[in-house]
CSV table of N, CA, C and O and ligand atoms in Angstrom, one decimal:
chain,number,residue,atom,x,y,z
A,27,MET,N,0.8,-1.2,0.0
A,27,MET,CA,0.0,0.0,0.0
A,27,MET,C,0.9,1.2,0.0
A,27,MET,O,1.8,1.3,0.8
A,28,THR,N,0.6,2.2,-0.9
A,28,THR,CA,1.3,3.4,-0.9
A,28,THR,C,0.5,4.6,-0.4
A,28,THR,O,-0.7,4.7,-0.7
A,29,VAL,N,1.1,5.3,0.5
A,29,VAL,CA,0.4,6.5,1.0
A,29,VAL,C,1.0,7.8,0.3
A,29,VAL,O,2.2,7.9,0.3
A,30,PRO,N,0.1,8.6,-0.3
A,30,PRO,CA,0.6,9.8,-1.0
A,30,PRO,C,1.4,10.7,0.1
A,30,PRO,O,0.9,10.9,1.1
A,31,ASP,N,2.6,11.1,-0.3
A,31,ASP,CA,3.3,11.9,0.5
A,31,ASP,C,3.0,13.4,0.2
A,31,ASP,O,3.5,13.9,-0.8
A,32,GLN,N,2.3,14.0,1.1
A,32,GLN,CA,1.9,15.4,0.9
A,32,GLN,C,3.1,16.3,0.7
A,32,GLN,O,3.1,17.2,-0.2
A,33,GLN,N,4.1,16.1,1.4
A,33,GLN,CA,5.3,16.9,1.3
A,33,GLN,C,6.0,16.8,0.0
A,33,GLN,O,6.4,17.8,-0.6
A,34,ALA,N,6.0,15.6,-0.6
A,34,ALA,CA,6.6,15.4,-1.9
A,34,ALA,C,5.8,16.0,-3.0
A,34,ALA,O,6.3,16.6,-3.9
A,35,VAL,N,4.4,16.0,-2.8
A,35,VAL,CA,3.5,16.6,-3.8
A,35,VAL,C,3.6,18.1,-3.8
A,35,VAL,O,3.7,18.7,-4.8
A,36,ALA,N,3.7,18.7,-2.6
A,36,ALA,CA,3.7,20.1,-2.5
A,36,ALA,C,4.8,20.6,-1.5
A,36,ALA,O,4.5,20.9,-0.4
A,37,PRO,N,6.0,20.6,-2.0
A,37,PRO,CA,7.1,21.0,-1.1
A,37,PRO,C,7.0,22.4,-0.7
A,37,PRO,O,7.5,22.9,0.3
A,38,GLN,N,6.3,23.2,-1.6
A,38,GLN,CA,6.2,24.6,-1.3
A,38,GLN,C,4.7,25.0,-1.2
A,38,GLN,O,4.2,25.7,-2.1
A,39,GLY,N,4.1,24.6,-0.1
A,39,GLY,CA,2.7,25.0,0.2
A,39,GLY,C,2.7,26.5,0.4
A,39,GLY,O,3.7,27.1,0.7
A,40,VAL,N,1.4,27.0,0.3
A,40,VAL,CA,1.3,28.4,0.5
A,40,VAL,C,1.7,28.9,1.9
A,40,VAL,O,2.2,30.0,2.1
A,41,GLU,N,1.4,28.0,2.9
A,41,GLU,CA,1.8,28.4,4.2
A,41,GLU,C,3.3,28.5,4.4
A,41,GLU,O,3.9,29.4,5.0
A,42,ALA,N,4.0,27.6,3.7
A,42,ALA,CA,5.5,27.6,3.7
A,42,ALA,C,6.0,28.8,3.0
A,42,ALA,O,7.0,29.5,3.5
A,43,GLN,N,5.4,29.2,1.9
A,43,GLN,CA,5.8,30.4,1.2
A,43,GLN,C,5.6,31.7,2.1
A,43,GLN,O,6.4,32.6,2.2
A,44,TYR,N,4.4,31.7,2.8
A,44,TYR,CA,4.1,32.8,3.7
A,44,TYR,C,5.2,32.9,4.8
A,44,TYR,O,5.7,34.0,5.1
A,45,ARG,N,5.5,31.8,5.4
A,45,ARG,CA,6.5,31.7,6.5
A,45,ARG,C,7.9,32.2,6.0
A,45,ARG,O,8.6,32.9,6.7
A,46,GLN,N,8.2,31.7,4.8
A,46,GLN,CA,9.5,32.0,4.2
A,46,GLN,C,9.7,33.5,4.0
A,46,GLN,O,10.7,34.1,4.3
A,47,ALA,N,8.6,34.2,3.5
A,47,ALA,CA,8.7,35.6,3.3
A,47,ALA,C,8.8,36.3,4.6
A,47,ALA,O,9.6,37.3,4.8
A,48,LEU,N,8.1,35.9,5.7
A,48,LEU,CA,8.2,36.5,7.0
A,48,LEU,C,9.6,36.4,7.5
A,48,LEU,O,10.2,37.3,8.1
A,49,ASP,N,10.2,35.2,7.3
A,49,ASP,CA,11.6,35.0,7.8
A,49,ASP,C,12.5,36.0,7.1
A,49,ASP,O,13.6,36.3,7.6
A,50,GLN,N,12.2,36.4,5.9
A,50,GLN,CA,13.0,37.3,5.2
A,50,GLN,C,12.6,38.8,5.4
A,50,GLN,O,13.0,39.7,4.8
A,51,GLY,N,11.7,38.9,6.4
A,51,GLY,CA,11.3,40.3,6.8
A,51,GLY,C,10.1,40.9,6.0
A,51,GLY,O,9.9,42.1,6.1
A,52,ARG,N,9.5,40.0,5.3
A,52,ARG,CA,8.4,40.6,4.5
A,52,ARG,C,7.0,40.0,4.9
A,52,ARG,O,6.9,38.8,5.0
A,53,PHE,N,6.0,40.8,5.0
A,53,PHE,CA,4.7,40.4,5.4
A,53,PHE,C,3.9,40.4,4.1
A,53,PHE,O,3.7,41.4,3.5
A,54,LEU,N,3.4,39.2,3.7
A,54,LEU,CA,2.6,39.1,2.5
A,54,LEU,C,1.2,38.5,2.8
A,54,LEU,O,1.0,37.7,3.6
A,55,ILE,N,0.2,39.0,2.0
A,55,ILE,CA,-1.1,38.4,2.0
A,55,ILE,C,-1.4,38.0,0.6
A,55,ILE,O,-0.5,38.3,-0.3
A,56,GLN,N,-2.5,37.5,0.4
A,56,GLN,CA,-2.9,37.1,-1.0
A,56,GLN,C,-4.0,38.0,-1.6
A,56,GLN,O,-4.8,38.5,-0.8
A,57,HIS,N,-4.0,38.1,-2.9
A,57,HIS,CA,-5.0,38.9,-3.5
A,57,HIS,C,-5.6,38.0,-4.6
A,57,HIS,O,-4.9,37.3,-5.4
A,58,CYS,N,-6.9,38.0,-4.7
A,58,CYS,CA,-7.6,37.1,-5.7
A,58,CYS,C,-7.9,37.9,-6.9
A,58,CYS,O,-8.6,39.0,-6.9
A,59,ALA,N,-7.5,37.4,-8.1
A,59,ALA,CA,-7.7,38.1,-9.4
A,59,ALA,C,-9.1,37.8,-9.8
A,59,ALA,O,-9.7,38.5,-10.7
A,60,GLY,N,-9.8,36.8,-9.2
A,60,GLY,CA,-11.1,36.4,-9.6
A,60,GLY,C,-12.2,37.4,-9.1
A,60,GLY,O,-13.1,37.8,-9.8
A,61,CYS,N,-12.0,37.8,-7.8
A,61,CYS,CA,-13.0,38.7,-7.2
A,61,CYS,C,-12.4,40.0,-6.7
A,61,CYS,O,-13.1,40.8,-6.1
A,62,ASN,N,-11.1,40.2,-6.9
A,62,ASN,CA,-10.4,41.4,-6.5
A,62,ASN,C,-10.5,41.7,-5.0
A,62,ASN,O,-10.7,42.8,-4.6
A,63,ARG,N,-10.4,40.6,-4.2
A,63,ARG,CA,-10.4,40.8,-2.7
A,63,ARG,C,-9.1,40.2,-2.1
A,63,ARG,O,-8.5,39.4,-2.7
A,64,ALA,N,-8.8,40.7,-0.9
A,64,ALA,CA,-7.6,40.2,-0.2
A,64,ALA,C,-8.0,38.9,0.5
A,64,ALA,O,-9.1,38.7,0.9
A,65,VAL,N,-7.0,38.1,0.7
A,65,VAL,CA,-7.2,36.8,1.3
A,65,VAL,C,-6.1,36.6,2.4
A,65,VAL,O,-4.9,36.8,2.1
A,66,PHE,N,-6.5,36.2,3.5
A,66,PHE,CA,-5.6,35.8,4.6
A,66,PHE,C,-6.5,34.9,5.6
A,66,PHE,O,-7.6,35.1,5.8
A,67,TYR,N,-6.0,33.8,6.1
A,67,TYR,CA,-4.7,33.2,6.0
A,67,TYR,C,-4.4,32.6,4.6
A,67,TYR,O,-5.4,32.2,3.9
A,68,PRO,N,-3.1,32.3,4.3
A,68,PRO,CA,-2.8,31.8,3.0
A,68,PRO,C,-3.6,30.6,2.6
A,68,PRO,O,-3.7,29.6,3.4
A,69,ARG,N,-4.1,30.5,1.4
A,69,ARG,CA,-4.9,29.4,0.9
A,69,ARG,C,-4.5,29.1,-0.5
A,69,ARG,O,-3.9,29.9,-1.2
A,70,MET,N,-5.0,27.9,-1.0
A,70,MET,CA,-4.8,27.6,-2.4
A,70,MET,C,-6.0,28.1,-3.2
A,70,MET,O,-5.9,28.5,-4.4
A,71,ILE,N,-7.2,28.2,-2.6
A,71,ILE,CA,-8.4,28.5,-3.2
A,71,ILE,C,-9.0,29.8,-2.5
A,71,ILE,O,-9.1,29.8,-1.3
A,72,CYS,N,-9.5,30.7,-3.3
A,72,CYS,CA,-10.1,31.9,-2.7
A,72,CYS,C,-11.4,31.6,-1.9
A,72,CYS,O,-12.3,30.9,-2.4
A,73,PRO,N,-11.5,32.0,-0.6
A,73,PRO,CA,-12.6,31.6,0.2
A,73,PRO,C,-13.9,32.5,-0.2
A,73,PRO,O,-15.0,32.1,0.2
A,74,HIS,N,-13.7,33.5,-1.0
A,74,HIS,CA,-14.8,34.4,-1.4
A,74,HIS,C,-15.5,33.9,-2.6
A,74,HIS,O,-16.7,33.8,-2.7
A,75,CYS,N,-14.7,33.5,-3.6
A,75,CYS,CA,-15.3,33.1,-4.9
A,75,CYS,C,-14.8,31.7,-5.4
A,75,CYS,O,-15.4,31.3,-6.5
A,76,GLY,N,-13.9,31.1,-4.8
A,76,GLY,CA,-13.5,29.7,-5.2
A,76,GLY,C,-12.5,29.7,-6.3
A,76,GLY,O,-12.1,28.6,-6.7
A,77,ALA,N,-12.0,30.8,-6.8
A,77,ALA,CA,-11.0,30.8,-7.8
A,77,ALA,C,-9.7,30.4,-7.3
A,77,ALA,O,-9.4,30.5,-6.1
A,78,ASP,N,-8.8,29.9,-8.2
A,78,ASP,CA,-7.5,29.6,-7.7
A,78,ASP,C,-6.5,30.6,-8.3
A,78,ASP,O,-5.3,30.2,-8.6
A,79,LYS,N,-6.9,31.8,-8.4
A,79,LYS,CA,-6.1,32.9,-9.0
A,79,LYS,C,-5.5,33.8,-7.9
A,79,LYS,O,-5.7,35.0,-7.9
A,80,LEU,N,-4.9,33.1,-6.9
A,80,LEU,CA,-4.4,33.9,-5.8
A,80,LEU,C,-2.9,34.3,-6.0
A,80,LEU,O,-2.1,33.5,-6.4
A,81,ALA,N,-2.6,35.6,-5.8
A,81,ALA,CA,-1.2,36.0,-6.0
A,81,ALA,C,-0.8,36.8,-4.7
A,81,ALA,O,-1.6,37.4,-4.0
A,82,TRP,N,0.5,36.7,-4.4
A,82,TRP,CA,1.0,37.3,-3.2
A,82,TRP,C,1.1,38.8,-3.4
A,82,TRP,O,1.4,39.3,-4.5
A,83,THR,N,0.8,39.6,-2.4
A,83,THR,CA,0.9,41.0,-2.4
A,83,THR,C,1.3,41.5,-1.1
A,83,THR,O,1.1,40.9,-0.1
A,84,GLU,N,2.0,42.6,-1.1
A,84,GLU,CA,2.5,43.2,0.1
A,84,GLU,C,1.4,44.3,0.6
A,84,GLU,O,1.2,45.2,-0.1
A,85,PRO,N,0.8,44.0,1.7
A,85,PRO,CA,-0.2,44.9,2.2
A,85,PRO,C,0.4,46.3,2.6
A,85,PRO,O,1.6,46.3,2.9
A,86,ASP,N,-0.4,47.3,2.7
A,86,ASP,CA,0.0,48.6,3.1
A,86,ASP,C,0.5,48.5,4.6
A,86,ASP,O,1.4,49.3,4.9
A,87,GLY,N,0.0,47.6,5.4
A,87,GLY,CA,0.5,47.5,6.7
A,87,GLY,C,-0.3,48.2,7.8
A,87,GLY,O,-0.2,47.9,9.0
A,88,ARG,N,-1.2,49.1,7.3
A,88,ARG,CA,-2.0,49.8,8.3
A,88,ARG,C,-3.3,49.0,8.7
A,88,ARG,O,-3.8,48.3,7.8
A,89,GLY,N,-3.6,49.1,9.9
A,89,GLY,CA,-4.8,48.3,10.4
A,89,GLY,C,-5.4,48.9,11.6
A,89,GLY,O,-4.9,50.0,12.1
A,90,GLU,N,-6.4,48.3,12.1
A,90,GLU,CA,-7.2,48.8,13.3
A,90,GLU,C,-7.5,47.6,14.2
A,90,GLU,O,-7.8,46.5,13.7
A,91,VAL,N,-7.4,47.8,15.5
A,91,VAL,CA,-7.6,46.8,16.4
A,91,VAL,C,-9.1,46.5,16.5
A,91,VAL,O,-10.0,47.4,16.7
A,92,TYR,N,-9.5,45.2,16.2
A,92,TYR,CA,-10.9,44.8,16.2
A,92,TYR,C,-11.3,44.3,17.6
A,92,TYR,O,-12.4,44.6,18.1
A,93,SER,N,-10.4,43.5,18.2
A,93,SER,CA,-10.6,43.1,19.6
A,93,SER,C,-9.3,42.9,20.3
A,93,SER,O,-8.3,42.6,19.6
A,94,THR,N,-9.2,42.9,21.6
A,94,THR,CA,-8.0,42.8,22.3
A,94,THR,C,-8.1,42.1,23.6
A,94,THR,O,-9.2,42.2,24.2
A,95,THR,N,-7.1,41.3,23.9
A,95,THR,CA,-7.1,40.6,25.2
A,95,THR,C,-5.7,40.7,25.8
A,95,THR,O,-4.7,40.7,25.1
A,96,VAL,N,-5.7,40.7,27.1
A,96,VAL,CA,-4.4,40.7,27.8
A,96,VAL,C,-4.2,39.3,28.3
A,96,VAL,O,-5.1,38.7,29.0
A,97,VAL,N,-3.1,38.6,27.9
A,97,VAL,CA,-2.8,37.3,28.4
A,97,VAL,C,-1.9,37.5,29.6
A,97,VAL,O,-0.8,38.1,29.5
A,98,ARG,N,-2.4,37.0,30.8
A,98,ARG,CA,-1.6,37.2,32.0
A,98,ARG,C,-0.5,36.2,32.1
A,98,ARG,O,-0.7,35.0,31.9
A,99,ARG,N,0.7,36.6,32.5
A,99,ARG,CA,1.8,35.7,32.6
A,99,ARG,C,2.7,36.3,33.7
A,99,ARG,O,2.9,37.5,33.9
A,100,LYS,N,3.3,35.4,34.4
A,100,LYS,CA,4.2,35.8,35.5
A,100,LYS,C,5.4,36.5,34.9
A,100,LYS,O,5.9,36.3,33.8
A,101,PRO,N,5.9,37.5,35.7
A,101,PRO,CA,7.0,38.4,35.2
A,101,PRO,C,8.2,37.5,34.8
A,101,PRO,O,8.9,37.8,33.8
A,102,GLU,N,8.5,36.4,35.6
A,102,GLU,CA,9.6,35.6,35.2
A,102,GLU,C,9.4,34.8,33.9
A,102,GLU,O,10.4,34.3,33.4
A,103,ALA,N,8.2,34.8,33.5
A,103,ALA,CA,7.9,34.1,32.2
A,103,ALA,C,7.8,35.0,31.1
A,103,ALA,O,7.5,34.7,29.9
A,104,GLY,N,8.1,36.3,31.4
A,104,GLY,CA,8.1,37.3,30.3
A,104,GLY,C,7.0,38.4,30.5
A,104,GLY,O,7.0,39.4,29.8
A,105,GLY,N,6.1,38.2,31.5
A,105,GLY,CA,5.1,39.2,31.8
A,105,GLY,C,3.9,39.1,30.9
A,105,GLY,O,3.9,38.3,30.0
A,106,ASP,N,2.9,40.0,31.2
A,106,ASP,CA,1.7,40.0,30.4
A,106,ASP,C,2.0,40.4,29.0
A,106,ASP,O,2.9,41.1,28.7
A,107,TYR,N,1.1,39.9,28.1
A,107,TYR,CA,1.2,40.3,26.7
A,107,TYR,C,-0.1,40.4,26.1
A,107,TYR,O,-1.1,39.9,26.7
A,108,ASN,N,-0.1,41.0,24.9
A,108,ASN,CA,-1.4,41.3,24.3
A,108,ASN,C,-1.7,40.4,23.1
A,108,ASN,O,-0.7,40.0,22.4
A,109,VAL,N,-2.9,40.0,23.0
A,109,VAL,CA,-3.3,39.2,21.8
A,109,VAL,C,-4.5,40.0,21.2
A,109,VAL,O,-5.4,40.4,21.9
A,110,ALA,N,-4.4,40.3,19.9
A,110,ALA,CA,-5.4,41.1,19.3
A,110,ALA,C,-5.8,40.6,17.9
A,110,ALA,O,-5.1,40.0,17.2
A,111,LEU,N,-7.1,40.9,17.6
A,111,LEU,CA,-7.5,40.7,16.2
A,111,LEU,C,-7.4,42.0,15.5
A,111,LEU,O,-7.9,43.0,16.0
A,112,ILE,N,-6.7,42.0,14.4
A,112,ILE,CA,-6.5,43.2,13.7
A,112,ILE,C,-7.2,43.2,12.3
A,112,ILE,O,-7.1,42.2,11.6
A,113,ASP,N,-7.9,44.3,12.0
A,113,ASP,CA,-8.5,44.4,10.6
A,113,ASP,C,-7.5,45.2,9.8
A,113,ASP,O,-7.2,46.4,10.1
A,114,LEU,N,-7.0,44.6,8.8
A,114,LEU,CA,-6.1,45.3,7.9
A,114,LEU,C,-6.9,46.2,7.0
A,114,LEU,O,-8.1,45.9,6.7
A,115,GLN,N,-6.3,47.2,6.5
A,115,GLN,CA,-6.9,48.1,5.6
A,115,GLN,C,-7.4,47.4,4.3
A,115,GLN,O,-8.4,47.8,3.7
A,116,GLU,N,-6.8,46.3,4.0
A,116,GLU,CA,-7.1,45.5,2.8
A,116,GLU,C,-8.4,44.7,3.0
A,116,GLU,O,-8.9,44.1,2.0
A,117,GLY,N,-8.9,44.7,4.2
A,117,GLY,CA,-10.2,44.0,4.4
A,117,GLY,C,-10.0,42.6,5.0
A,117,GLY,O,-11.0,41.8,4.9
A,118,VAL,N,-8.9,42.2,5.5
A,118,VAL,CA,-8.8,40.9,6.1
A,118,VAL,C,-8.5,41.1,7.6
A,118,VAL,O,-8.0,42.1,8.1
A,119,ARG,N,-8.9,40.1,8.4
A,119,ARG,CA,-8.8,40.1,9.8
A,119,ARG,C,-7.8,39.0,10.2
A,119,ARG,O,-7.9,37.9,9.7
A,120,LEU,N,-6.8,39.4,11.1
A,120,LEU,CA,-5.9,38.3,11.5
A,120,LEU,C,-5.5,38.5,13.0
A,120,LEU,O,-5.7,39.6,13.6
A,121,MET,N,-5.0,37.4,13.5
A,121,MET,CA,-4.7,37.4,14.9
A,121,MET,C,-3.2,37.7,15.1
A,121,MET,O,-2.3,37.1,14.4
A,122,SER,N,-2.8,38.6,16.0
A,122,SER,CA,-1.4,39.0,16.2
A,122,SER,C,-1.3,39.6,17.6
A,122,SER,O,-2.1,39.2,18.4
A,123,ARG,N,-0.3,40.4,17.8
A,123,ARG,CA,-0.3,41.1,19.0
A,123,ARG,C,0.3,42.5,18.8
A,123,ARG,O,0.9,42.8,17.8
A,124,VAL,N,-0.1,43.4,19.7
A,124,VAL,CA,0.4,44.8,19.6
A,124,VAL,C,1.5,45.0,20.6
A,124,VAL,O,1.3,44.7,21.8
A,125,GLU,N,2.6,45.5,20.2
A,125,GLU,CA,3.7,45.7,21.0
A,125,GLU,C,4.1,47.2,21.0
A,125,GLU,O,3.5,48.0,20.2
A,126,GLY,N,5.0,47.6,21.9
A,126,GLY,CA,5.3,49.0,22.0
A,126,GLY,C,4.4,49.9,22.8
A,126,GLY,O,4.5,51.1,22.9
A,127,VAL,N,3.5,49.2,23.5
A,127,VAL,CA,2.6,49.9,24.4
A,127,VAL,C,2.1,48.9,25.4
A,127,VAL,O,2.2,47.7,25.2
A,128,ALA,N,1.7,49.3,26.6
A,128,ALA,CA,1.3,48.4,27.7
A,128,ALA,C,0.2,47.5,27.1
A,128,ALA,O,-0.7,48.0,26.4
A,129,PRO,N,0.2,46.2,27.4
A,129,PRO,CA,-0.8,45.2,26.9
A,129,PRO,C,-2.2,45.7,27.2
A,129,PRO,O,-3.1,45.5,26.3
A,130,ASP,N,-2.5,46.3,28.3
A,130,ASP,CA,-3.9,46.7,28.6
A,130,ASP,C,-4.2,48.1,28.1
A,130,ASP,O,-5.3,48.6,28.3
A,131,ALA,N,-3.2,48.8,27.4
A,131,ALA,CA,-3.5,50.1,26.8
A,131,ALA,C,-3.9,49.9,25.4
A,131,ALA,O,-4.4,50.9,24.8
A,132,VAL,N,-3.9,48.7,24.9
A,132,VAL,CA,-4.4,48.5,23.5
A,132,VAL,C,-5.9,48.5,23.6
A,132,VAL,O,-6.5,48.0,24.5
A,133,HIS,N,-6.5,49.3,22.6
A,133,HIS,CA,-8.0,49.4,22.7
A,133,HIS,C,-8.6,49.2,21.3
A,133,HIS,O,-7.9,49.3,20.3
A,134,ILE,N,-9.9,48.8,21.3
A,134,ILE,CA,-10.6,48.6,20.1
A,134,ILE,C,-10.6,49.9,19.3
A,134,ILE,O,-10.8,51.0,19.8
A,135,GLY,N,-10.3,49.8,18.0
A,135,GLY,CA,-10.3,50.9,17.1
A,135,GLY,C,-8.9,51.6,17.0
A,135,GLY,O,-8.8,52.5,16.2
A,136,MET,N,-8.0,51.1,17.8
A,136,MET,CA,-6.7,51.7,17.8
A,136,MET,C,-6.0,51.5,16.4
A,136,MET,O,-6.0,50.4,15.9
A,137,ALA,N,-5.4,52.6,15.9
A,137,ALA,CA,-4.7,52.5,14.7
A,137,ALA,C,-3.3,51.8,14.9
A,137,ALA,O,-2.6,52.2,15.8
A,138,VAL,N,-3.0,50.8,14.1
A,138,VAL,CA,-1.8,50.1,14.3
A,138,VAL,C,-1.1,49.9,12.9
A,138,VAL,O,-1.7,50.0,11.8
A,139,ARG,N,0.1,49.5,12.9
A,139,ARG,CA,0.9,49.2,11.7
A,139,ARG,C,1.7,47.9,11.9
A,139,ARG,O,2.3,47.7,12.9
A,140,ALA,N,1.7,47.1,10.8
A,140,ALA,CA,2.4,45.9,10.8
A,140,ALA,C,3.9,46.0,10.8
A,140,ALA,O,4.4,47.0,10.2
A,141,GLN,N,4.5,45.1,11.5
A,141,GLN,CA,6.0,45.1,11.5
A,141,GLN,C,6.4,43.6,11.6
A,141,GLN,O,5.8,42.8,12.3
A,142,VAL,N,7.5,43.3,10.9
A,142,VAL,CA,8.0,41.9,11.0
A,142,VAL,C,9.2,42.0,12.0
A,142,VAL,O,10.2,42.6,11.7
A,143,ALA,N,9.0,41.3,13.1
A,143,ALA,CA,10.0,41.2,14.1
A,143,ALA,C,10.8,39.9,14.0
A,143,ALA,O,10.3,39.0,13.3
A,144,GLN,N,12.0,39.9,14.5
A,144,GLN,CA,12.7,38.6,14.5
A,144,GLN,C,12.7,38.0,15.9
A,144,GLN,O,12.9,38.6,16.8
A,145,GLN,N,12.4,36.7,15.9
A,145,GLN,CA,12.4,36.0,17.2
A,145,GLN,C,13.0,34.6,16.9
A,145,GLN,O,12.4,33.8,16.2
A,146,ASP,N,14.1,34.3,17.6
A,146,ASP,CA,14.7,33.0,17.5
A,146,ASP,C,15.0,32.7,16.0
A,146,ASP,O,14.9,31.6,15.5
A,147,GLY,N,15.4,33.7,15.3
A,147,GLY,CA,15.8,33.5,13.9
A,147,GLY,C,14.7,33.4,12.9
A,147,GLY,O,14.9,33.2,11.7
A,148,ARG,N,13.4,33.5,13.4
A,148,ARG,CA,12.2,33.4,12.5
A,148,ARG,C,11.6,34.8,12.5
A,148,ARG,O,11.7,35.6,13.4
A,149,GLY,N,10.9,35.0,11.4
A,149,GLY,CA,10.1,36.3,11.3
A,149,GLY,C,8.8,36.1,12.0
A,149,GLY,O,8.2,35.1,12.0
A,150,LEU,N,8.4,37.2,12.7
A,150,LEU,CA,7.2,37.2,13.5
A,150,LEU,C,6.4,38.4,13.2
A,150,LEU,O,6.9,39.5,13.4
A,151,LEU,N,5.2,38.3,12.9
A,151,LEU,CA,4.3,39.4,12.6
A,151,LEU,C,3.8,40.0,13.8
A,151,LEU,O,3.1,39.3,14.6
A,152,ILE,N,4.1,41.3,14.1
A,152,ILE,CA,3.5,42.0,15.2
A,152,ILE,C,2.9,43.3,14.7
A,152,ILE,O,3.1,43.7,13.5
A,153,PHE,N,2.3,44.0,15.6
A,153,PHE,CA,1.8,45.4,15.2
A,153,PHE,C,2.2,46.4,16.3
A,153,PHE,O,2.4,46.0,17.4
A,154,ARG,N,2.4,47.6,15.9
A,154,ARG,CA,2.7,48.7,16.8
A,154,ARG,C,1.7,49.8,16.6
A,154,ARG,O,1.2,49.9,15.5
A,155,PRO,N,1.5,50.6,17.6
A,155,PRO,CA,0.6,51.8,17.4
A,155,PRO,C,1.1,52.6,16.3
A,155,PRO,O,2.3,52.8,16.1
A,156,ASN,N,0.1,53.0,15.4
A,156,ASN,CA,0.5,53.9,14.3
A,156,ASN,C,0.4,55.3,14.7
A,156,ASN,O,-0.6,55.9,14.8
A,157,GLN,N,1.6,55.9,15.0
A,157,GLN,CA,1.7,57.2,15.6
A,157,GLN,C,1.1,58.3,14.6
A,157,GLN,O,0.4,59.2,15.1
A,158,GLU,N,1.3,58.1,13.3
A,158,GLU,CA,0.8,59.1,12.3
A,158,GLU,C,-0.7,59.2,12.4
A,158,GLU,O,-1.2,60.3,12.1
A,159,ALA,N,-1.4,58.2,12.8
A,159,ALA,CA,-2.8,58.2,12.8
A,159,ALA,C,-3.4,58.6,14.1
A,159,ALA,O,-4.6,58.8,14.2
A,160,GLN,N,-2.6,58.9,15.1
A,160,GLN,CA,-3.2,59.2,16.4
A,160,GLN,C,-3.7,60.6,16.5
A,160,GLN,O,-3.1,61.5,15.8
B,11,ZN,ZN1,-11.9,35.4,-5.2
């Protein structure tokens, strides 16, 4: 019996491509040529219209906090941190965290900007308050 090896069939899945770009300091989302809408999380097929015409695009980076939570953590474990749902200007919502401000100072509607941080040699998507928009 042979079991199809997913890795062999698709060594470069869309998620791997997304991660690879992040590791290189670039934040990419997808854009669908079929319905002209932005797509995130990375997929093979557009969730809006079902087309497979997805292309990578670099978003503007500006967004707004949709919801925010403070995750409590002991100081020796790194202290409290923020987890937020961010609405990008392009119309997609994603989960990330807001840094550069106290975790409980993040508020709904806050203007933020995407940034790719480096953590343990990997790219990590975070957001910071967008000063220009305050
Ligand atoms: Zn589409």
